[in-house]
Amino acid sequence: MNASEQLVEKNIPQHVAIIMDGNGRWAKKKGKIRTFGHQSAVKAVRASVSYALKNGVQVLTLFAFSSENWNRPADEVGVLMDLFNMVLGSEVKKLHKNKVRLKIIGDTSRFDSKLADKIHQAEALTENNDSLVLNIAANYGGRWDIVNATKALLEKVQAGELAIADINEESFTSETSTAGLPPVDLMIRTGGEQRISNFLLWQIAYAELFFSDTFWPDFNEDCFQTAVDAFADRQRRFGKTSEQVT
């Protein structure tokens, strides 16, 4: 039995994606400004990575900054960028020590050169690690991902490298930002909201969705386990009947 089959047997999702929501509301409840919530969220990221490593999750994708988040107040965006810079500097060596491969998915062209260099260095340092793939979705949008993949396929067709008849789900997936990784099994959203918010639209086609009322800064390994327990209790049919799956 290979590693993927063992995860299925144990009802452990191979790929977990998390929309990390509720930082601002968490801070407001404590009488703090919104940016305090973002700064306090790093602890929850560490807890989630720790849980994934301990329990054999193969891929963890965290929604850090959407392409729509640029519309937030400039000071909040600035704090988020500063926090991203800080975390890349302080956390990458720990990730590397734990054999975590870090990938930044999204349109990184909008980031300044300092941040872009840190991203490149972090990905290069950890590229051969195999304990966990940690995707950080930054300036990411699910529609952007789909459009980007479509453009890549069209370029191959125009170059004579690909026939239109050969465009299928597999070839499309190979051009997305998560190419080579398993599809999302479990998508968690914290903060009480129940929507997808343009996150991994292609990849979550058959994902189980779990919505938590916990604000992201309070999300810990027990909260993660609650979501995984709910996942384990569900029957994933992928279009089949219950009898066929059983």
GROMACS .gro file of C-alpha atoms in nm:
model
  246
    1MET     CA    1   0.000   0.000   0.000
    2ASN     CA    2   0.152   0.334  -0.106
    3ALA     CA    3   0.134   0.659   0.092
    4SER     CA    4  -0.173   0.790  -0.091
    5GLU     CA    5  -0.363   0.464  -0.034
    6GLN     CA    6  -0.272   0.473   0.336
    7LEU     CA    7  -0.416   0.825   0.365
    8VAL     CA    8  -0.739   0.712   0.201
    9GLU     CA    9  -0.754   0.413   0.437
   10LYS     CA   10  -0.713   0.643   0.738
   11ASN     CA   11  -0.954   0.903   0.597
   12ILE     CA   12  -0.679   1.166   0.596
   13PRO     CA   13  -0.717   1.421   0.317
   14GLN     CA   14  -0.414   1.434   0.086
   15HIS     CA   15  -0.465   1.801   0.002
   16VAL     CA   16  -0.618   2.051   0.244
   17ALA     CA   17  -0.687   2.410   0.146
   18ILE     CA   18  -0.772   2.679   0.401
   19ILE     CA   19  -0.927   3.023   0.359
   20MET     CA   20  -0.778   3.201   0.658
   21ASP     CA   21  -1.062   3.438   0.745
   22GLY     CA   22  -1.157   3.645   1.048
   23ASN     CA   23  -0.836   3.826   1.143
   24GLY     CA   24  -0.991   4.171   1.138
   25ARG     CA   25  -1.307   4.071   1.326
   26TRP     CA   26  -1.097   3.885   1.584
   27ALA     CA   27  -0.893   4.201   1.645
   28LYS     CA   28  -1.203   4.419   1.662
   29LYS     CA   29  -1.354   4.196   1.933
   30LYS     CA   30  -1.041   4.256   2.135
   31GLY     CA   31  -1.056   4.633   2.084
   32LYS     CA   32  -0.756   4.629   1.850
   33ILE     CA   33  -0.709   4.754   1.496
   34ARG     CA   34  -0.757   4.510   1.207
   35THR     CA   35  -0.387   4.477   1.133
   36PHE     CA   36  -0.329   4.336   1.483
   37GLY     CA   37  -0.533   4.036   1.372
   38HIS     CA   38  -0.314   3.979   1.068
   39GLN     CA   39  -0.001   3.994   1.282
   40SER     CA   40  -0.151   3.745   1.528
   41ALA     CA   41  -0.240   3.500   1.251
   42VAL     CA   42   0.112   3.358   1.214
   43LYS     CA   43   0.058   3.132   1.517
   44ALA     CA   44  -0.236   2.965   1.343
   45VAL     CA   45  -0.028   2.909   1.030
   46ARG     CA   46   0.239   2.735   1.239
   47ALA     CA   47  -0.026   2.517   1.407
   48SER     CA   48  -0.173   2.417   1.071
   49VAL     CA   49   0.166   2.324   0.927
   50SER     CA   50   0.243   2.128   1.243
   51TYR     CA   51  -0.084   1.934   1.219
   52ALA     CA   52  -0.027   1.856   0.851
   53LEU     CA   53   0.323   1.726   0.920
   54LYS     CA   54   0.214   1.510   1.214
   55ASN     CA   55  -0.081   1.355   1.035
   56GLY     CA   56   0.056   1.286   0.690
   57VAL     CA   57  -0.125   1.553   0.488
   58GLN     CA   58   0.070   1.580   0.163
   59VAL     CA   59  -0.030   1.930   0.051
   60LEU     CA   60  -0.150   2.231   0.251
   61THR     CA   61  -0.264   2.539   0.058
   62LEU     CA   62  -0.327   2.859   0.254
   63PHE     CA   63  -0.511   3.158   0.107
   64ALA     CA   64  -0.300   3.448   0.232
   65PHE     CA   65  -0.384   3.733  -0.006
   66SER     CA   66  -0.638   3.736  -0.287
   67SER     CA   67  -0.618   3.937  -0.607
   68GLU     CA   68  -0.918   4.131  -0.472
   69ASN     CA   69  -0.743   4.221  -0.145
   70TRP     CA   70  -0.559   4.505  -0.320
   71ASN     CA   71  -0.890   4.693  -0.284
   72ARG     CA   72  -0.852   4.705   0.095
   73PRO     CA   73  -0.724   5.021   0.269
   74ALA     CA   74  -0.366   5.100   0.167
   75ASP     CA   75  -0.233   5.080   0.524
   76GLU     CA   76  -0.378   4.731   0.569
   77VAL     CA   77  -0.231   4.613   0.238
   78GLY     CA   78   0.103   4.757   0.345
   79VAL     CA   79   0.094   4.566   0.673
   80LEU     CA   80   0.008   4.244   0.489
   81MET     CA   81   0.303   4.290   0.253
   82ASP     CA   82   0.536   4.369   0.544
   83LEU     CA   83   0.408   4.062   0.727
   84PHE     CA   84   0.464   3.844   0.421
   85ASN     CA   85   0.822   3.975   0.399
   86MET     CA   86   0.878   3.910   0.769
   87VAL     CA   87   0.737   3.559   0.764
   88LEU     CA   88   0.946   3.463   0.461
   89GLY     CA   89   1.253   3.578   0.650
   90SER     CA   90   1.172   3.417   0.985
   91GLU     CA   91   0.993   3.095   0.896
   92VAL     CA   92   1.165   2.953   0.587
   93LYS     CA   93   1.458   2.799   0.774
   94LYS     CA   94   1.215   2.623   1.011
   95LEU     CA   95   1.017   2.492   0.714
   96HIS     CA   96   1.335   2.369   0.549
   97LYS     CA   97   1.446   2.196   0.870
   98ASN     CA   98   1.114   2.009   0.873
   99LYS     CA   99   1.152   1.918   0.503
  100VAL     CA  100   0.860   2.134   0.394
  101ARG     CA  101   0.858   2.250   0.034
  102LEU     CA  102   0.731   2.607   0.003
  103LYS     CA  103   0.555   2.728  -0.310
  104ILE     CA  104   0.397   3.068  -0.369
  105ILE     CA  105   0.104   3.043  -0.607
  106GLY     CA  106  -0.050   3.350  -0.765
  107ASP     CA  107   0.051   3.647  -0.977
  108THR     CA  108   0.377   3.751  -0.810
  109SER     CA  109   0.453   4.013  -1.078
  110ARG     CA  110   0.283   4.283  -0.870
  111PHE     CA  111   0.516   4.235  -0.573
  112ASP     CA  112   0.821   4.457  -0.533
  113SER     CA  113   1.165   4.321  -0.620
  114LYS     CA  114   1.265   4.267  -0.256
  115LEU     CA  115   0.967   4.042  -0.190
  116ALA     CA  116   1.002   3.868  -0.527
  117ASP     CA  117   1.367   3.786  -0.444
  118LYS     CA  118   1.270   3.643  -0.105
  119ILE     CA  119   1.005   3.426  -0.268
  120HIS     CA  120   1.256   3.294  -0.521
  121GLN     CA  121   1.517   3.221  -0.253
  122ALA     CA  122   1.264   3.044  -0.028
  123GLU     CA  123   1.134   2.826  -0.309
  124ALA     CA  124   1.486   2.741  -0.425
  125LEU     CA  125   1.599   2.647  -0.073
  126THR     CA  126   1.307   2.412  -0.012
  127GLU     CA  127   1.241   2.274  -0.362
  128ASN     CA  128   1.374   1.924  -0.288
  129ASN     CA  129   1.189   1.877   0.043
  130ASP     CA  130   0.929   1.601   0.053
  131SER     CA  131   0.753   1.594   0.392
  132LEU     CA  132   0.485   1.847   0.296
  133VAL     CA  133   0.411   2.087   0.012
  134LEU     CA  134   0.303   2.421   0.158
  135ASN     CA  135   0.136   2.645  -0.100
  136ILE     CA  136   0.087   3.006  -0.001
  137ALA     CA  137  -0.170   3.165  -0.231
  138ALA     CA  138  -0.066   3.530  -0.262
  139ASN     CA  139  -0.223   3.771  -0.512
  140TYR     CA  140  -0.415   3.464  -0.617
  141GLY     CA  141  -0.758   3.425  -0.773
  142GLY     CA  142  -0.927   3.111  -0.899
  143ARG     CA  143  -1.046   3.286  -1.215
  144TRP     CA  144  -0.694   3.418  -1.276
  145ASP     CA  145  -0.563   3.063  -1.246
  146ILE     CA  146  -0.814   2.933  -1.502
  147VAL     CA  147  -0.748   3.215  -1.747
  148ASN     CA  148  -0.373   3.168  -1.708
  149ALA     CA  149  -0.399   2.796  -1.781
  150THR     CA  150  -0.617   2.868  -2.085
  151LYS     CA  151  -0.360   3.111  -2.224
  152ALA     CA  152  -0.080   2.858  -2.171
  153LEU     CA  153  -0.273   2.592  -2.365
  154LEU     CA  154  -0.351   2.835  -2.648
  155GLU     CA  155   0.017   2.929  -2.676
  156LYS     CA  156   0.103   2.560  -2.712
  157VAL     CA  157  -0.163   2.518  -2.982
  158GLN     CA  158  -0.034   2.822  -3.171
  159ALA     CA  159   0.322   2.688  -3.148
  160GLY     CA  160   0.212   2.353  -3.287
  161GLU     CA  161   0.305   2.176  -2.963
  162LEU     CA  162  -0.051   2.071  -2.880
  163ALA     CA  163  -0.357   1.978  -3.086
  164ILE     CA  164  -0.696   2.117  -2.986
  165ALA     CA  165  -0.823   1.759  -2.969
  166ASP     CA  166  -0.568   1.689  -2.697
  167ILE     CA  167  -0.702   1.957  -2.463
  168ASN     CA  168  -0.875   1.780  -2.176
  169GLU     CA  169  -0.900   1.802  -1.798
  170GLU     CA  170  -0.556   1.650  -1.752
  171SER     CA  171  -0.379   1.886  -1.989
  172PHE     CA  172  -0.566   2.183  -1.842
  173THR     CA  173  -0.472   2.083  -1.487
  174SER     CA  174  -0.107   2.061  -1.590
  175GLU     CA  175  -0.110   2.436  -1.663
  176THR     CA  176  -0.267   2.549  -1.335
  177SER     CA  177  -0.070   2.684  -1.039
  178THR     CA  178  -0.103   2.350  -0.857
  179ALA     CA  179   0.016   2.133  -1.147
  180GLY     CA  180   0.158   1.800  -1.031
  181LEU     CA  181  -0.029   1.808  -0.701
  182PRO     CA  182  -0.342   1.612  -0.602
  183PRO     CA  183  -0.677   1.792  -0.620
  184VAL     CA  184  -0.813   1.944  -0.301
  185ASP     CA  185  -0.987   1.688  -0.077
  186LEU     CA  186  -1.087   1.922   0.205
  187MET     CA  187  -1.142   2.297   0.192
  188ILE     CA  188  -1.172   2.475   0.528
  189ARG     CA  189  -1.289   2.831   0.577
  190THR     CA  190  -1.261   2.996   0.917
  191GLY     CA  191  -1.440   3.303   1.046
  192GLY     CA  192  -1.800   3.193   1.002
  193GLU     CA  193  -1.846   3.293   0.638
  194GLN     CA  194  -1.970   3.030   0.393
  195ARG     CA  195  -1.839   3.113   0.049
  196ILE     CA  196  -1.546   3.020  -0.175
  197SER     CA  197  -1.420   3.372  -0.252
  198ASN     CA  198  -1.258   3.284  -0.584
  199PHE     CA  199  -1.022   3.029  -0.426
  200LEU     CA  200  -0.893   2.727  -0.622
  201LEU     CA  201  -1.210   2.709  -0.832
  202TRP     CA  202  -1.076   2.436  -1.061
  203GLN     CA  203  -0.906   2.235  -0.787
  204ILE     CA  204  -1.200   2.210  -0.542
  205ALA     CA  205  -1.445   2.055  -0.790
  206TYR     CA  206  -1.496   1.750  -0.564
  207ALA     CA  207  -1.360   1.884  -0.237
  208GLU     CA  208  -1.547   1.847   0.090
  209LEU     CA  209  -1.623   2.190   0.236
  210PHE     CA  210  -1.596   2.268   0.607
  211PHE     CA  211  -1.694   2.607   0.749
  212SER     CA  212  -1.573   2.696   1.097
  213ASP     CA  213  -1.697   2.980   1.318
  214THR     CA  214  -1.349   3.007   1.470
  215PHE     CA  215  -1.161   3.321   1.371
  216TRP     CA  216  -0.829   3.239   1.206
  217PRO     CA  217  -0.597   3.364   1.488
  218ASP     CA  218  -0.768   3.112   1.722
  219PHE     CA  219  -0.744   2.821   1.478
  220ASN     CA  220  -0.525   2.546   1.624
  221GLU     CA  221  -0.448   2.176   1.581
  222ASP     CA  222  -0.769   2.076   1.761
  223CYS     CA  223  -0.972   2.288   1.519
  224PHE     CA  224  -0.791   2.125   1.227
  225GLN     CA  225  -0.869   1.782   1.372
  226THR     CA  226  -1.239   1.873   1.400
  227ALA     CA  227  -1.245   1.952   1.027
  228VAL     CA  228  -1.062   1.629   0.941
  229ASP     CA  229  -1.303   1.429   1.160
  230ALA     CA  230  -1.595   1.581   0.969
  231PHE     CA  231  -1.421   1.491   0.643
  232ALA     CA  232  -1.374   1.132   0.760
  233ASP     CA  233  -1.747   1.100   0.838
  234ARG     CA  234  -1.853   1.194   0.486
  235GLN     CA  235  -1.902   0.955   0.197
  236ARG     CA  236  -1.723   1.078  -0.115
  237ARG     CA  237  -1.909   0.941  -0.415
  238PHE     CA  238  -1.762   1.133  -0.712
  239GLY     CA  239  -2.085   1.090  -0.909
  240LYS     CA  240  -2.148   0.730  -0.806
  241THR     CA  241  -2.429   0.599  -0.586
  242SER     CA  242  -2.379   0.516  -0.219
  243GLU     CA  243  -2.415   0.147  -0.300
  244GLN     CA  244  -2.138   0.162  -0.561
  245VAL     CA  245  -1.898   0.331  -0.319
  246THR     CA  246  -1.977   0.090  -0.038
   0.00000   0.00000   0.00000
